[in-house]
Each structure stands twice: as C-alpha cells, then as structure tokens.
XYZ file of C-alpha atoms in Angstrom:
355
model
C 14.793 27.203 29.358
C 16.992 23.954 29.851
C 15.388 20.451 28.719
C 14.146 18.378 31.620
C 16.449 15.648 32.324
C 13.633 13.051 31.484
C 11.888 13.714 28.110
C 8.211 12.665 28.540
C 6.654 11.729 25.146
C 2.894 11.223 24.378
C 1.857 9.009 21.480
C -0.963 10.079 19.041
C -1.753 7.160 16.866
C -0.397 3.671 17.716
C -0.463 2.145 14.315
C 1.807 -0.397 12.878
C 4.680 1.732 12.194
C 4.450 3.479 15.743
C 4.388 0.098 17.372
C 7.257 -1.498 15.315
C 9.424 1.567 15.394
C 8.682 4.659 17.118
C 7.460 3.499 20.602
C 10.298 0.965 21.034
C 12.695 3.275 19.570
C 11.991 6.139 21.875
C 11.729 3.667 24.863
C 15.558 2.650 23.985
C 16.678 6.298 24.220
C 18.327 7.204 27.727
C 16.280 9.464 29.856
C 13.088 9.179 27.574
C 9.740 7.982 28.974
C 6.542 7.205 26.824
C 3.985 8.279 29.285
C 0.681 8.311 27.483
C -1.068 7.207 24.334
C -4.113 8.112 22.321
C -5.443 5.974 19.571
C -8.641 5.831 17.448
C -10.489 4.068 20.357
C -9.696 3.624 24.022
C -9.553 -0.051 23.528
C -6.985 0.089 21.021
C -5.032 2.624 22.933
C -5.274 0.294 26.030
C -3.690 -2.426 23.928
C -0.936 -0.486 22.978
C -0.305 0.616 26.514
C -0.386 -2.941 27.730
C 2.075 -3.937 25.028
C 4.532 -1.396 25.856
C 4.023 -0.471 29.466
C 2.660 2.992 28.777
C 1.112 4.212 32.054
C -1.718 6.370 30.807
C -4.347 5.933 27.972
C -6.101 9.157 26.766
C -9.600 9.205 25.171
C -8.651 12.030 22.783
C -5.502 13.280 21.140
C -6.018 16.967 22.504
C -5.539 15.423 26.081
C -2.036 14.627 25.180
C -1.351 17.705 23.313
C -2.589 19.985 26.196
C -0.899 18.052 29.076
C 1.734 20.191 30.623
C 3.654 17.200 31.851
C 4.431 15.988 28.327
C 7.323 17.490 26.506
C 6.938 15.853 23.173
C 4.380 14.265 20.865
C 4.851 11.470 18.384
C 2.327 11.289 15.643
C 1.408 8.048 14.019
C -1.969 8.719 12.777
C -3.104 8.568 9.135
C -2.292 11.922 7.124
C -5.707 13.495 7.720
C -4.562 14.374 11.372
C -0.893 15.178 10.838
C -1.429 18.863 10.373
C -3.999 19.414 13.196
C -2.051 17.583 15.826
C 1.342 18.975 14.759
C -0.016 22.534 14.787
C -1.683 22.110 18.214
C 1.367 20.428 19.628
C 3.752 23.117 18.574
C 1.647 25.879 19.867
C 1.336 24.095 23.212
C 5.111 24.097 23.258
C 5.900 20.521 22.528
C 8.436 19.056 20.301
C 6.866 17.002 17.341
C 7.825 13.682 15.460
C 5.366 13.214 12.894
C 4.897 10.069 10.670
C 5.135 10.487 6.875
C 3.578 11.556 4.556
C 3.816 15.013 6.101
C 0.149 16.125 5.479
C -2.859 15.933 3.218
C -1.413 18.527 0.871
C 1.178 21.205 0.433
C -1.071 23.957 1.925
C -1.190 21.936 5.099
C 2.406 21.481 4.988
C 3.159 25.038 4.609
C 1.081 25.799 7.459
C 2.999 23.301 9.635
C 6.404 24.617 8.593
C 5.248 28.306 9.474
C 4.226 27.013 12.920
C 7.348 25.313 13.273
C 9.396 28.505 12.339
C 7.382 30.487 14.712
C 8.535 27.978 17.454
C 12.445 27.775 16.823
C 13.108 26.341 20.140
C 11.063 23.227 19.403
C 12.118 20.236 17.395
C 9.877 19.379 14.364
C 10.745 16.253 12.334
C 9.046 14.139 9.827
C 9.786 10.257 9.570
C 11.948 10.008 6.570
C 11.655 7.708 3.600
C 13.653 4.527 4.831
C 14.168 2.542 1.682
C 17.656 4.090 0.541
C 19.186 4.962 3.749
C 21.842 2.536 3.627
C 23.030 3.730 0.048
C 22.358 7.585 0.368
C 25.604 8.844 1.540
C 27.545 6.554 -1.006
C 25.466 7.814 -3.916
C 25.741 11.467 -2.859
C 29.443 11.358 -2.518
C 29.874 9.485 -6.077
C 27.861 12.034 -7.895
C 29.604 14.730 -5.893
C 32.994 13.348 -7.098
C 32.091 13.517 -10.597
C 31.206 9.670 -10.973
C 28.529 10.246 -13.549
C 29.350 13.585 -14.716
C 26.483 15.845 -15.566
C 23.050 14.156 -14.971
C 21.013 13.320 -18.050
C 18.250 11.353 -16.618
C 16.711 9.525 -13.720
C 14.558 6.806 -14.681
C 12.558 4.907 -11.691
C 10.154 2.137 -11.929
C 8.793 1.179 -8.458
C 7.008 -2.207 -8.415
C 7.409 -3.219 -4.756
C 4.304 -5.000 -3.885
C 2.837 -5.009 -7.272
C 0.780 -7.808 -8.724
C -2.038 -8.269 -11.112
C -5.182 -6.184 -10.089
C -7.082 -7.667 -7.143
C -10.727 -6.534 -7.502
C -11.687 -8.555 -4.373
C -9.210 -6.929 -1.977
C -10.984 -4.683 0.730
C -10.456 -0.849 0.538
C -7.402 0.560 2.608
C -7.083 4.102 4.067
C -4.482 4.858 1.438
C -7.203 4.581 -1.050
C -9.262 7.399 0.516
C -8.473 11.092 -0.395
C -10.311 12.052 2.717
C -7.740 10.301 4.793
C -4.563 10.202 2.747
C -5.010 13.629 0.717
C -2.955 13.839 -2.366
C -0.527 11.254 -1.510
C -0.244 8.459 -4.254
C 0.873 5.053 -3.203
C 4.639 5.320 -2.191
C 5.342 7.914 -4.855
C 6.254 10.640 -2.165
C 8.444 8.168 -0.527
C 10.533 7.507 -3.383
C 10.806 11.106 -4.681
C 11.998 12.096 -1.135
C 14.737 9.564 -1.459
C 15.767 10.776 -5.146
C 15.737 14.349 -3.832
C 18.574 13.585 -1.536
C 20.698 12.584 -4.629
C 19.672 14.932 -7.449
C 17.558 17.773 -5.793
C 14.090 18.789 -6.800
C 12.003 19.041 -9.678
C 11.032 22.307 -11.557
C 8.053 21.100 -13.657
C 5.734 17.903 -13.307
C 3.720 16.331 -16.033
C 1.711 12.961 -15.012
C -0.600 10.394 -16.329
C -2.533 8.222 -13.890
C -5.258 5.619 -13.757
C -7.219 3.647 -11.262
C -7.340 0.070 -12.788
C -9.280 -1.153 -9.683
C -12.019 1.613 -9.682
C -14.172 0.031 -7.041
C -13.787 -2.102 -3.784
C -16.142 -3.667 -1.303
C -15.684 -2.442 2.231
C -16.555 -4.589 5.309
C -20.143 -3.462 5.470
C -20.852 -4.514 1.849
C -20.785 -1.072 0.377
C -19.126 -0.182 -3.123
C -16.433 2.299 -2.676
C -14.956 4.270 -5.342
C -11.051 4.256 -5.485
C -10.170 7.899 -5.442
C -6.287 7.328 -5.515
C -4.462 6.084 -8.681
C -2.909 2.632 -8.508
C -0.747 3.232 -11.618
C 1.070 6.363 -12.577
C 3.583 7.780 -14.713
C 5.543 11.030 -14.150
C 7.742 13.063 -16.165
C 9.719 15.984 -14.536
C 12.576 18.424 -15.411
C 15.094 18.841 -12.602
C 16.103 22.106 -11.353
C 19.809 21.300 -11.438
C 19.392 19.881 -15.013
C 18.525 16.711 -16.450
C 15.203 14.885 -16.616
C 13.289 12.167 -14.443
C 10.929 9.652 -15.452
C 8.955 7.926 -12.471
C 6.401 5.073 -12.496
C 4.711 3.591 -9.660
C 2.328 0.792 -9.715
C 0.622 -1.853 -7.570
C -1.160 -3.453 -10.607
C 1.397 -4.912 -12.890
C 1.803 -8.486 -12.557
C 5.124 -10.325 -13.198
C 6.552 -6.755 -13.188
C 10.478 -6.431 -13.041
C 11.866 -5.615 -9.862
C 12.072 -1.919 -8.619
C 14.995 -0.101 -10.133
C 16.176 3.466 -10.264
C 18.856 4.509 -12.719
C 20.837 7.573 -12.761
C 22.261 8.301 -16.308
C 25.002 10.819 -16.569
C 27.388 12.080 -19.331
C 30.215 9.994 -17.822
C 28.753 7.221 -15.935
C 25.730 5.398 -14.504
C 24.453 4.418 -11.053
C 21.565 2.026 -10.758
C 19.667 0.942 -7.506
C 17.836 -2.332 -7.604
C 16.084 -4.744 -5.276
C 18.419 -7.025 -3.519
C 17.309 -10.178 -5.433
C 14.510 -11.441 -3.145
C 11.721 -9.101 -4.268
C 12.420 -6.903 -1.223
C 14.835 -4.326 0.239
C 17.634 -3.970 1.095
C 18.615 -2.324 -2.149
C 21.796 -2.819 -4.084
C 23.726 -0.254 -5.726
C 25.508 -0.767 -9.158
C 27.807 1.620 -11.246
C 29.558 1.807 -14.424
C 31.654 4.492 -16.295
C 32.376 4.975 -20.048
C 35.241 2.744 -20.072
C 33.447 -0.228 -18.268
C 31.653 -2.854 -20.404
C 29.062 -3.360 -17.797
C 27.546 -2.316 -14.325
C 29.300 -3.552 -11.333
C 28.097 -3.900 -7.784
C 29.276 -1.006 -5.647
C 30.665 -2.152 -2.313
C 29.426 0.254 0.431
C 32.045 1.029 3.105
C 30.800 -0.003 6.500
C 31.313 3.472 7.911
C 29.118 4.975 5.288
C 26.272 2.641 5.646
C 23.195 4.507 6.896
C 20.294 3.270 8.692
C 17.199 3.704 10.889
C 17.964 6.049 13.664
C 14.703 8.513 13.697
C 13.905 8.147 17.130
C 17.677 8.686 18.416
C 17.983 11.664 15.940
C 14.643 13.203 17.297
C 15.937 12.870 20.918
C 19.362 14.289 20.220
C 17.693 17.175 18.302
C 15.585 18.080 21.337
C 18.533 18.101 23.618
C 20.525 20.159 21.068
C 23.102 17.483 20.284
C 22.549 17.282 16.550
C 20.175 18.886 13.796
C 17.154 17.145 12.205
C 18.250 15.938 8.840
C 15.937 12.945 8.290
C 13.522 14.722 7.660
C 13.280 18.287 8.320
C 9.880 20.295 7.690
C 11.360 22.357 4.945
C 12.493 19.210 2.979
C 9.077 17.518 3.718
C 7.213 20.631 2.180
C 9.243 20.277 -1.111
C 7.955 16.466 -1.537
C 4.442 17.644 -0.513
C 4.471 20.377 -3.226
C 5.632 17.764 -5.760
C 2.919 15.318 -4.712
C 0.206 18.125 -5.255
C 1.734 18.930 -8.492
C 1.572 15.328 -9.540
C -2.094 15.011 -8.597
C -2.943 18.270 -10.169
C -1.152 17.316 -13.509
C -2.823 13.968 -13.467
C -6.306 15.684 -13.048
C -5.812 18.364 -15.628
C -3.452 16.990 -18.226
C -1.294 20.089 -17.894
C 2.502 20.547 -16.996
C 2.746 22.111 -13.478
C 5.633 24.284 -12.466
C 7.316 24.225 -9.046
C 7.393 25.535 -6.451
C 3.714 25.913 -6.000
C 4.174 28.673 -3.362
C 6.800 31.472 -3.803
C-alpha cells in the first residue's frame, strides 16, 4: 500500500526532548502533521498541544496507538513504557520513532525487535546517541584507512555533568530501576557511539557504587538510589583490543570527558570542546608525531541531528534507518544488561546474551 501524501503523527510522551527536538523536527518535515498528543496527564498534554498547535489531546496513549487516522507514533516517555507502546503501535500498523534508551532491559528490546521484523513494511527507529554525530564519519574513515593500525585499547572517562555528591538533590526518574530499567546514567549512550567506531564487546566486567545512597522526594520520603552514580567497566572487544569505560556523576573537579583510541600505529582522542560541554573535538597522532594535533573535520563530513528527517524519509522509502535501527539498539541494551549483571554478581559476563 502506498504511503499517504500526508504523514499523520501521534505523540506519546511530551517530555523535554520531545518538545525540544521531535515535535518541532517532525513539524518541519514537508507533508507531516502532528495530530495528537498524550502525556502523563491531560493538563500536561494540553500544554504541549497549546505550545505546538497540536489539534487533539488524548487521555491515554492507547487512544493514539489505536487511532486508524494516525500513521506513525513518536514515543517520548520514560523507558518503562517504550516496549509496551512500541509493540502495540507496530501491531496496529504504525511506524515508530522511540526515544532512547530503547527499553528497560534486553529482553524487552528483543521483543521490540521481533515485532518490528514481523512488520517489515513499517519503519522502526530509536533516537540515536547524539554526542559524537559530528565526528563519527571522520573517525570511522580514519580507522578504516589504517590511521591507528590495529586497535589496542579504548579508554573512556565520562564526566559530563559530574560534581561532588549532592545528597540534598531530589530523586530523578533516572534513579529508579522501575522507570529506567537497567540503564545506568549515560553509559549506554556512550557505548552506542563507540560501537560505531570499534564494534561491540564480547565480555563485560563491571564495578559500580552508589555514592549518594538515599534522596528525599517531594513528599519528604527517603528514597533508596537503585542506579549507580559511579561505574567502571572493562571489556574485550569482538574485533580485538580492550575497552575501559568509566562514567560518573559524583567526581568533583574531574577532568573533562575524554575517549582515547590507542592503536599499534596511532592514537585518536575525543575531548570536550574546552567549555565543559559539547561540541567534542577530535585529536590525532601517529608514531612519527611528537604530540596529538587537532583533526579538522571536512565540512562535507560533519554529521548532525537529522533524526526526524531520517524517520520520515525511511517511512517514505527514501533512505534506510541508520541512527538508530532496532538491531543496533538491541546490542547496546544487551551490553547495558551485562554491565548491570556483572556489577551485581562480580562476575564477567559474555556477549551476546541471547544467541
């Protein structure tokens, strides 16, 4: 069946990212109409509708999924709803753009992938990790051209947003395993980016802690922190080499985020842009060089955010989903599960989890 001339999109979950990126990004695409929104309450849904001129507010996400006049669903909820809404939408014949992280765990992610494969005429896309988009093509090409030789090790230390422990800060949904699942801070986002360069891991060994063990919610209740706020992960990479990755939110005066790729012939290093935030900067040096030098990215190779455009184009058969397809997202969900399992048991976990 030919796609309709107008793509009608329903929004499930109008959180910060959805309002900042997805709704305006979809509305900017030719022939796309955002026709309905459902949020955690009708009041918050109405605010989003008023802000973006969305004609209808639904009381429940199922109204949008089951609406025959809606062609595609953009899911911007917390991870606990990603799998239920995605699976229901695909089964109702709707294209899906789902916010990251993909799901609560790898089991849910595999079910999402299986449902998408049962409906190959539908587009299924996960919002990609955005941090390194500007650099990815150049990094991949440099590695492919032999710049670093054979990979020896990846060393990542992620400190974006880190500071001394803040016991007085209120709990966030990312601190709750019931809402966020096995996702830990921004660990999965950075792993997804590194997979683009060096492929996936074959083993995982993790050590984690919660420095801030309790927080007080808005009703004065003491809430146990279920998600670590400091973690170190060691991996063997399937293509050869090792990876060390640490992510923290509780290191005060920490050095800026950096990711180094050490090879037998050269080194690539990604660092913060100097102001404590992205954009990131790429550095490189080979055997004959005395120090790393900044790698100037050719304008035609600079990537960027085009999630909504890619989604709409994929629906219309104009391009495939590359950032990020469900099969790739399942790999980072398996890795995230392996990290969580290793941190709990103290054992090394082998990947893939599901053969």
